[in-house]
Structures are given as C-alpha cells and as structure tokens.
mmCIF file of C-alpha atoms in Angstrom:
data_model
loop_
_atom_site.group_PDB
_atom_site.id
_atom_site.type_symbol
_atom_site.label_atom_id
_atom_site.label_comp_id
_atom_site.label_asym_id
_atom_site.label_seq_id
_atom_site.Cartn_x
_atom_site.Cartn_y
_atom_site.Cartn_z
ATOM 1 C CA UNK A 986 -17.735 49.435 23.596
ATOM 2 C CA UNK A 987 -14.118 49.519 21.956
ATOM 3 C CA UNK A 988 -12.557 47.465 24.671
ATOM 4 C CA UNK A 989 -15.235 44.496 23.345
ATOM 5 C CA UNK A 990 -13.984 44.716 19.943
ATOM 6 C CA UNK A 991 -10.111 44.448 20.675
ATOM 7 C CA UNK A 992 -11.398 41.283 23.044
ATOM 8 C CA UNK A 993 -13.007 39.512 19.935
ATOM 9 C CA UNK A 994 -10.287 40.526 17.784
ATOM 10 C CA UNK A 995 -7.799 39.039 20.026
ATOM 11 C CA UNK A 996 -9.904 36.139 20.492
ATOM 12 C CA UNK A 997 -9.913 35.843 16.486
ATOM 13 C CA UNK A 998 -6.090 36.168 16.590
ATOM 14 C CA UNK A 999 -5.580 33.856 19.372
ATOM 15 C CA UNK A 1000 -8.151 31.075 17.520
ATOM 16 C CA UNK A 1001 -5.974 31.794 14.124
ATOM 17 C CA UNK A 1002 -2.667 30.774 16.256
ATOM 18 C CA UNK A 1003 -4.407 27.662 17.538
ATOM 19 C CA UNK A 1004 -5.254 26.312 13.676
ATOM 20 C CA UNK A 1005 -1.888 27.291 12.352
ATOM 21 C CA UNK A 1006 0.173 25.475 15.666
ATOM 22 C CA UNK A 1007 -2.117 22.531 15.417
ATOM 23 C CA UNK A 1008 -1.827 22.484 11.308
ATOM 24 C CA UNK A 1009 2.347 22.765 12.099
ATOM 25 C CA UNK A 1010 2.012 20.063 14.887
ATOM 26 C CA UNK A 1011 0.126 17.937 12.219
ATOM 27 C CA UNK A 1012 3.014 18.599 9.668
ATOM 28 C CA UNK A 1013 5.351 17.519 12.237
ATOM 29 C CA UNK A 1014 3.081 14.158 13.244
ATOM 30 C CA UNK A 1015 3.373 13.163 9.330
ATOM 31 C CA UNK A 1016 6.901 13.495 8.871
ATOM 32 C CA UNK A 1017 7.381 11.532 11.809
ATOM 33 C CA UNK A 1018 5.363 9.079 11.146
ATOM 34 C CA UNK A 1019 6.875 8.752 7.827
ATOM 35 C CA UNK A 1020 10.752 8.486 9.108
ATOM 36 C CA UNK A 1021 9.588 5.638 11.283
ATOM 37 C CA UNK A 1022 7.829 3.792 8.334
ATOM 38 C CA UNK A 1023 11.229 4.215 6.038
ATOM 39 C CA UNK A 1024 13.381 2.977 8.942
ATOM 40 C CA UNK A 1025 11.282 0.201 9.724
ATOM 41 C CA UNK A 1026 11.367 -1.127 5.884
ATOM 42 C CA UNK A 1027 14.992 -0.352 5.610
ATOM 43 C CA UNK A 1028 15.207 -2.889 8.361
ATOM 44 C CA UNK A 1029 13.370 -5.582 7.045
ATOM 45 C CA UNK A 1030 14.639 -5.286 3.704
ATOM 46 C CA UNK A 1031 18.492 -5.487 5.012
ATOM 47 C CA UNK A 1032 17.404 -8.550 6.749
ATOM 48 C CA UNK A 1033 15.276 -9.810 3.861
ATOM 49 C CA UNK A 1034 18.347 -9.451 1.782
ATOM 50 C CA UNK A 1035 20.915 -10.960 3.383
ATOM 51 C CA UNK A 1036 18.625 -14.447 3.339
ATOM 52 C CA UNK A 1037 18.583 -14.007 -0.601
ATOM 53 C CA UNK A 1038 20.511 -12.512 -2.306
ATOM 54 C CA UNK A 1039 22.407 -15.808 -4.013
ATOM 55 C CA UNK A 1040 19.462 -16.513 -5.299
ATOM 56 C CA UNK A 1041 18.350 -13.200 -7.189
ATOM 57 C CA UNK A 1042 21.762 -12.403 -8.974
ATOM 58 C CA UNK A 1043 19.928 -13.375 -12.836
ATOM 59 C CA UNK A 1044 17.366 -11.293 -12.057
ATOM 60 C CA UNK A 1045 19.586 -7.872 -10.856
ATOM 61 C CA UNK A 1046 19.173 -5.968 -14.287
ATOM 62 C CA UNK A 1047 15.300 -6.121 -14.761
ATOM 63 C CA UNK A 1048 15.351 -5.375 -10.693
ATOM 64 C CA UNK A 1049 17.042 -2.098 -11.077
ATOM 65 C CA UNK A 1050 14.788 -0.570 -13.945
ATOM 66 C CA UNK A 1051 11.842 -1.520 -12.020
ATOM 67 C CA UNK A 1052 12.734 0.306 -8.864
ATOM 68 C CA UNK A 1053 14.302 2.732 -10.759
ATOM 69 C CA UNK A 1054 10.686 3.643 -12.926
ATOM 70 C CA UNK A 1055 8.966 2.892 -9.342
ATOM 71 C CA UNK A 1056 11.096 5.350 -7.008
ATOM 72 C CA UNK A 1057 10.921 8.005 -9.925
ATOM 73 C CA UNK A 1058 7.106 7.761 -10.313
ATOM 74 C CA UNK A 1059 6.429 7.086 -6.740
ATOM 75 C CA UNK A 1060 8.833 10.762 -6.112
ATOM 76 C CA UNK A 1061 7.229 12.790 -8.388
ATOM 77 C CA UNK A 1062 3.799 11.639 -6.826
ATOM 78 C CA UNK A 1063 4.799 12.445 -3.081
ATOM 79 C CA UNK A 1064 6.284 16.053 -5.152
ATOM 80 C CA UNK A 1065 3.068 16.632 -7.039
ATOM 81 C CA UNK A 1066 1.153 15.809 -3.475
ATOM 82 C CA UNK A 1067 3.549 18.613 -1.426
ATOM 83 C CA UNK A 1068 2.988 20.927 -4.383
ATOM 84 C CA UNK A 1069 -0.719 20.541 -4.090
ATOM 85 C CA UNK A 1070 -0.663 21.033 -0.661
ATOM 86 C CA UNK A 1071 1.598 23.897 -0.454
ATOM 87 C CA UNK A 1072 -1.168 25.642 -2.636
ATOM 88 C CA UNK A 1073 -3.588 24.862 -0.684
ATOM 89 C CA UNK A 1074 -1.799 26.380 1.684
ATOM 90 C CA UNK A 1075 -0.895 29.382 -0.129
ATOM 91 C CA UNK A 1076 -4.642 29.843 -0.859
ATOM 92 C CA UNK A 1077 -5.768 29.735 2.896
ATOM 93 C CA UNK A 1078 -3.220 32.817 3.091
ATOM 94 C CA UNK A 1079 -4.820 34.604 0.254
ATOM 95 C CA UNK A 1080 -8.375 34.206 1.754
ATOM 96 C CA UNK A 1081 -6.455 35.573 5.296
ATOM 97 C CA UNK A 1082 -5.586 38.540 3.527
ATOM 98 C CA UNK A 1083 -8.971 38.869 2.083
ATOM 99 C CA UNK A 1084 -10.366 38.803 5.137
ATOM 100 C CA UNK A 1085 -8.272 41.260 6.511
ATOM 101 C CA UNK A 1086 -9.191 43.922 3.985
ATOM 102 C CA UNK A 1087 -12.830 43.778 4.940
ATOM 103 C CA UNK A 1088 -11.764 44.500 8.649
ATOM 104 C CA UNK A 1089 -10.508 48.038 8.124
ATOM 105 C CA UNK A 1090 -11.397 49.232 11.197
ATOM 106 C CA UNK A 1091 -9.190 46.177 12.271
ATOM 107 C CA UNK A 1092 -6.544 46.584 9.872
ATOM 108 C CA UNK A 1093 -3.370 47.604 12.754
ATOM 109 C CA UNK A 1094 -4.158 44.130 14.597
ATOM 110 C CA UNK A 1095 -4.782 42.268 11.520
ATOM 111 C CA UNK A 1096 -1.439 43.603 10.222
ATOM 112 C CA UNK A 1097 0.406 41.739 13.313
ATOM 113 C CA UNK A 1098 -1.515 38.712 12.355
ATOM 114 C CA UNK A 1099 -0.391 39.066 8.881
ATOM 115 C CA UNK A 1100 3.116 39.089 9.773
ATOM 116 C CA UNK A 1101 2.867 35.981 12.692
ATOM 117 C CA UNK A 1102 1.356 33.979 9.511
ATOM 118 C CA UNK A 1103 4.077 34.731 7.313
ATOM 119 C CA UNK A 1104 6.792 33.561 9.832
ATOM 120 C CA UNK A 1105 4.990 30.634 10.444
ATOM 121 C CA UNK A 1106 4.369 29.423 6.419
ATOM 122 C CA UNK A 1107 8.210 30.279 6.459
ATOM 123 C CA UNK A 1108 8.814 27.646 8.624
ATOM 124 C CA UNK A 1109 6.313 25.585 7.472
ATOM 125 C CA UNK A 1110 8.393 26.041 4.131
ATOM 126 C CA UNK A 1111 11.370 25.905 5.751
ATOM 127 C CA UNK A 1112 10.623 22.421 7.159
ATOM 128 C CA UNK A 1113 9.207 21.178 3.772
ATOM 129 C CA UNK A 1114 12.684 22.187 2.152
ATOM 130 C CA UNK A 1115 14.400 20.104 4.831
ATOM 131 C CA UNK A 1116 11.666 17.396 4.022
ATOM 132 C CA UNK A 1117 12.141 17.350 0.427
ATOM 133 C CA UNK A 1118 16.090 17.325 0.873
ATOM 134 C CA UNK A 1119 15.570 14.146 2.885
ATOM 135 C CA UNK A 1120 13.162 12.033 0.910
ATOM 136 C CA UNK A 1121 15.615 12.984 -1.713
ATOM 137 C CA UNK A 1122 18.317 11.789 0.523
ATOM 138 C CA UNK A 1123 16.558 8.575 1.048
ATOM 139 C CA UNK A 1124 15.127 7.650 -2.412
ATOM 140 C CA UNK A 1125 19.184 7.630 -3.178
ATOM 141 C CA UNK A 1126 19.999 5.137 -0.358
ATOM 142 C CA UNK A 1127 17.095 3.148 -1.387
ATOM 143 C CA UNK A 1128 17.937 3.151 -4.505
ATOM 144 C CA UNK A 1129 21.355 2.522 -3.669
ATOM 145 C CA UNK A 1130 20.267 -0.659 -0.771
ATOM 146 C CA UNK A 1131 17.484 -2.228 -3.092
ATOM 147 C CA UNK A 1132 19.470 -1.786 -6.669
ATOM 148 C CA UNK A 1133 21.007 -5.058 -6.090
ATOM 149 C CA UNK A 1134 17.523 -6.965 -4.202
ATOM 150 C CA UNK A 1135 14.639 -8.743 -5.998
ATOM 151 C CA UNK A 1136 12.830 -8.567 -2.533
ATOM 152 C CA UNK A 1137 11.779 -5.062 -4.294
ATOM 153 C CA UNK A 1138 8.513 -5.959 -5.569
ATOM 154 C CA UNK A 1139 7.585 -6.624 -1.440
ATOM 155 C CA UNK A 1140 8.545 -2.974 -0.989
ATOM 156 C CA UNK A 1141 6.361 -1.649 -4.048
ATOM 157 C CA UNK A 1142 3.712 -2.977 -1.779
ATOM 158 C CA UNK A 1143 4.758 -1.403 1.408
ATOM 159 C CA UNK A 1144 5.565 2.108 -0.630
ATOM 160 C CA UNK A 1145 1.766 1.727 -2.468
ATOM 161 C CA UNK A 1146 0.296 1.744 0.971
ATOM 162 C CA UNK A 1147 2.664 4.248 2.827
ATOM 163 C CA UNK A 1148 0.902 6.316 -0.576
ATOM 164 C CA UNK A 1149 -2.371 5.378 0.142
ATOM 165 C CA UNK A 1150 -2.160 6.586 4.121
ATOM 166 C CA UNK A 1151 -0.551 9.880 2.383
ATOM 167 C CA UNK A 1152 -3.724 10.416 -0.001
ATOM 168 C CA UNK A 1153 -5.706 9.817 3.367
ATOM 169 C CA UNK A 1154 -3.996 12.247 5.506
ATOM 170 C CA UNK A 1155 -3.914 15.027 2.416
ATOM 171 C CA UNK A 1156 -7.661 14.154 1.640
ATOM 172 C CA UNK A 1157 -8.088 15.053 5.809
ATOM 173 C CA UNK A 1158 -5.604 18.285 5.809
ATOM 174 C CA UNK A 1159 -8.189 19.111 1.996
ATOM 175 C CA UNK A 1160 -11.654 18.122 4.364
ATOM 176 C CA UNK A 1161 -9.563 20.804 7.286
ATOM 177 C CA UNK A 1162 -9.172 23.545 4.724
ATOM 178 C CA UNK A 1163 -12.515 23.207 3.474
ATOM 179 C CA UNK A 1164 -14.082 23.378 6.922
ATOM 180 C CA UNK A 1165 -11.598 26.682 7.272
ATOM 181 C CA UNK A 1166 -13.044 27.827 4.481
ATOM 182 C CA UNK A 1167 -16.912 27.399 5.113
ATOM 183 C CA UNK A 1168 -15.672 28.961 8.577
ATOM 184 C CA UNK A 1169 -14.294 32.411 6.862
ATOM 185 C CA UNK A 1170 -17.472 32.393 4.184
ATOM 186 C CA UNK A 1171 -20.045 31.546 7.759
ATOM 187 C CA UNK A 1172 -17.762 35.361 9.345
ATOM 188 C CA UNK A 1173 -18.127 37.020 5.803
ATOM 189 C CA UNK A 1174 -21.620 36.634 5.889
ATOM 190 C CA UNK A 1175 -22.412 37.883 9.252
ATOM 191 C CA UNK A 1176 -20.642 41.007 8.403
#
C-alpha cells in the first residue's frame, strides 16, 4: 500500500515538473518571438529611414517627443505586465506550498519538489532579468535609431500590434493559471 502511495506521489511530482517545463518552454518561445519581431522591425525601419530622411528634417523635434513618450509608455506597460506575470507565478508557488502542508505524510517528497520548484523560479527570474535588460537595451537602441525618423508613426502601429499579441499571450497564461488553480482546488476537495 505504501508503494502505491509513493508511486502516486512520484507521478504527481513528475506532472508538476512537466507543467513547469512547459511554462519555461512557453517563456522561451515568447522571448524568441519577441526578439525576431524586433529584428524584423529594425531592418524594415532602417530601409525606410534611408528613403525618406531628407523629407523629415522639419518634423524631427515633434517626432522625438512623441517617440520618447510612447517608448516610455510601452516600457511601463511591458514592465507592468511582467510584474503581473511574476505575481501570478508567485501566487501559484504559494498555492503549491499550501498544498504541501496538507500532505503531511508526504512531506519529505514534497520538500524535494519545493526545492526543485524554487530552482526553476530562480532560473525564470534570471531569464526574466536578462529579458528586462535586453528590453532596456533595445529601448535605448530604438530611441537612437528612430529619433531622427518620422516613420515612427508606422513603428507605433507595429508596437501596438506587438502589445496586443503580448496581451493575448498573457491572457492565455492567466487562463492556464486559472486552470491550474481549478485542478488544485479539485485535488483539495478529493482529499
């Protein structure tokens, strides 16, 4: 009988590990997609800059102000969304900790799971910090590259579309989080 319990516990731990691996994979895919979009946008804007630079000199000052304002707003929005995603992730970790307390007889195995979860969270935070640093560097580069270009109005539309994609991804992650919370509640009711 204790062997069955151990097998169930091992299956639960494996399931949690797979869920966390899937989450980490999704974060990596989001990062790759975002970097690809930024590279494509940069290439397109550089070619447009060469073609229209001479006709844009009279509107340079207004464009710089608009760009700075919109970049700051976009950065703030992205930072806010990243903070919300971190909070959601932290909330999920806390729920896992509460679940561990309810399984007192399985505490040793659950402690190993908690340590693995914390390592994954640290890795995600490290990657998130790297992503934040890259976003900051990209914001500076974008400001320098596009500060003299009225074509920023076209870039603004692309950034808004990117924001909408990020919102959809975050909504998907939030839905996934709610599904996990429902699964946890179901497990609590079974106990």
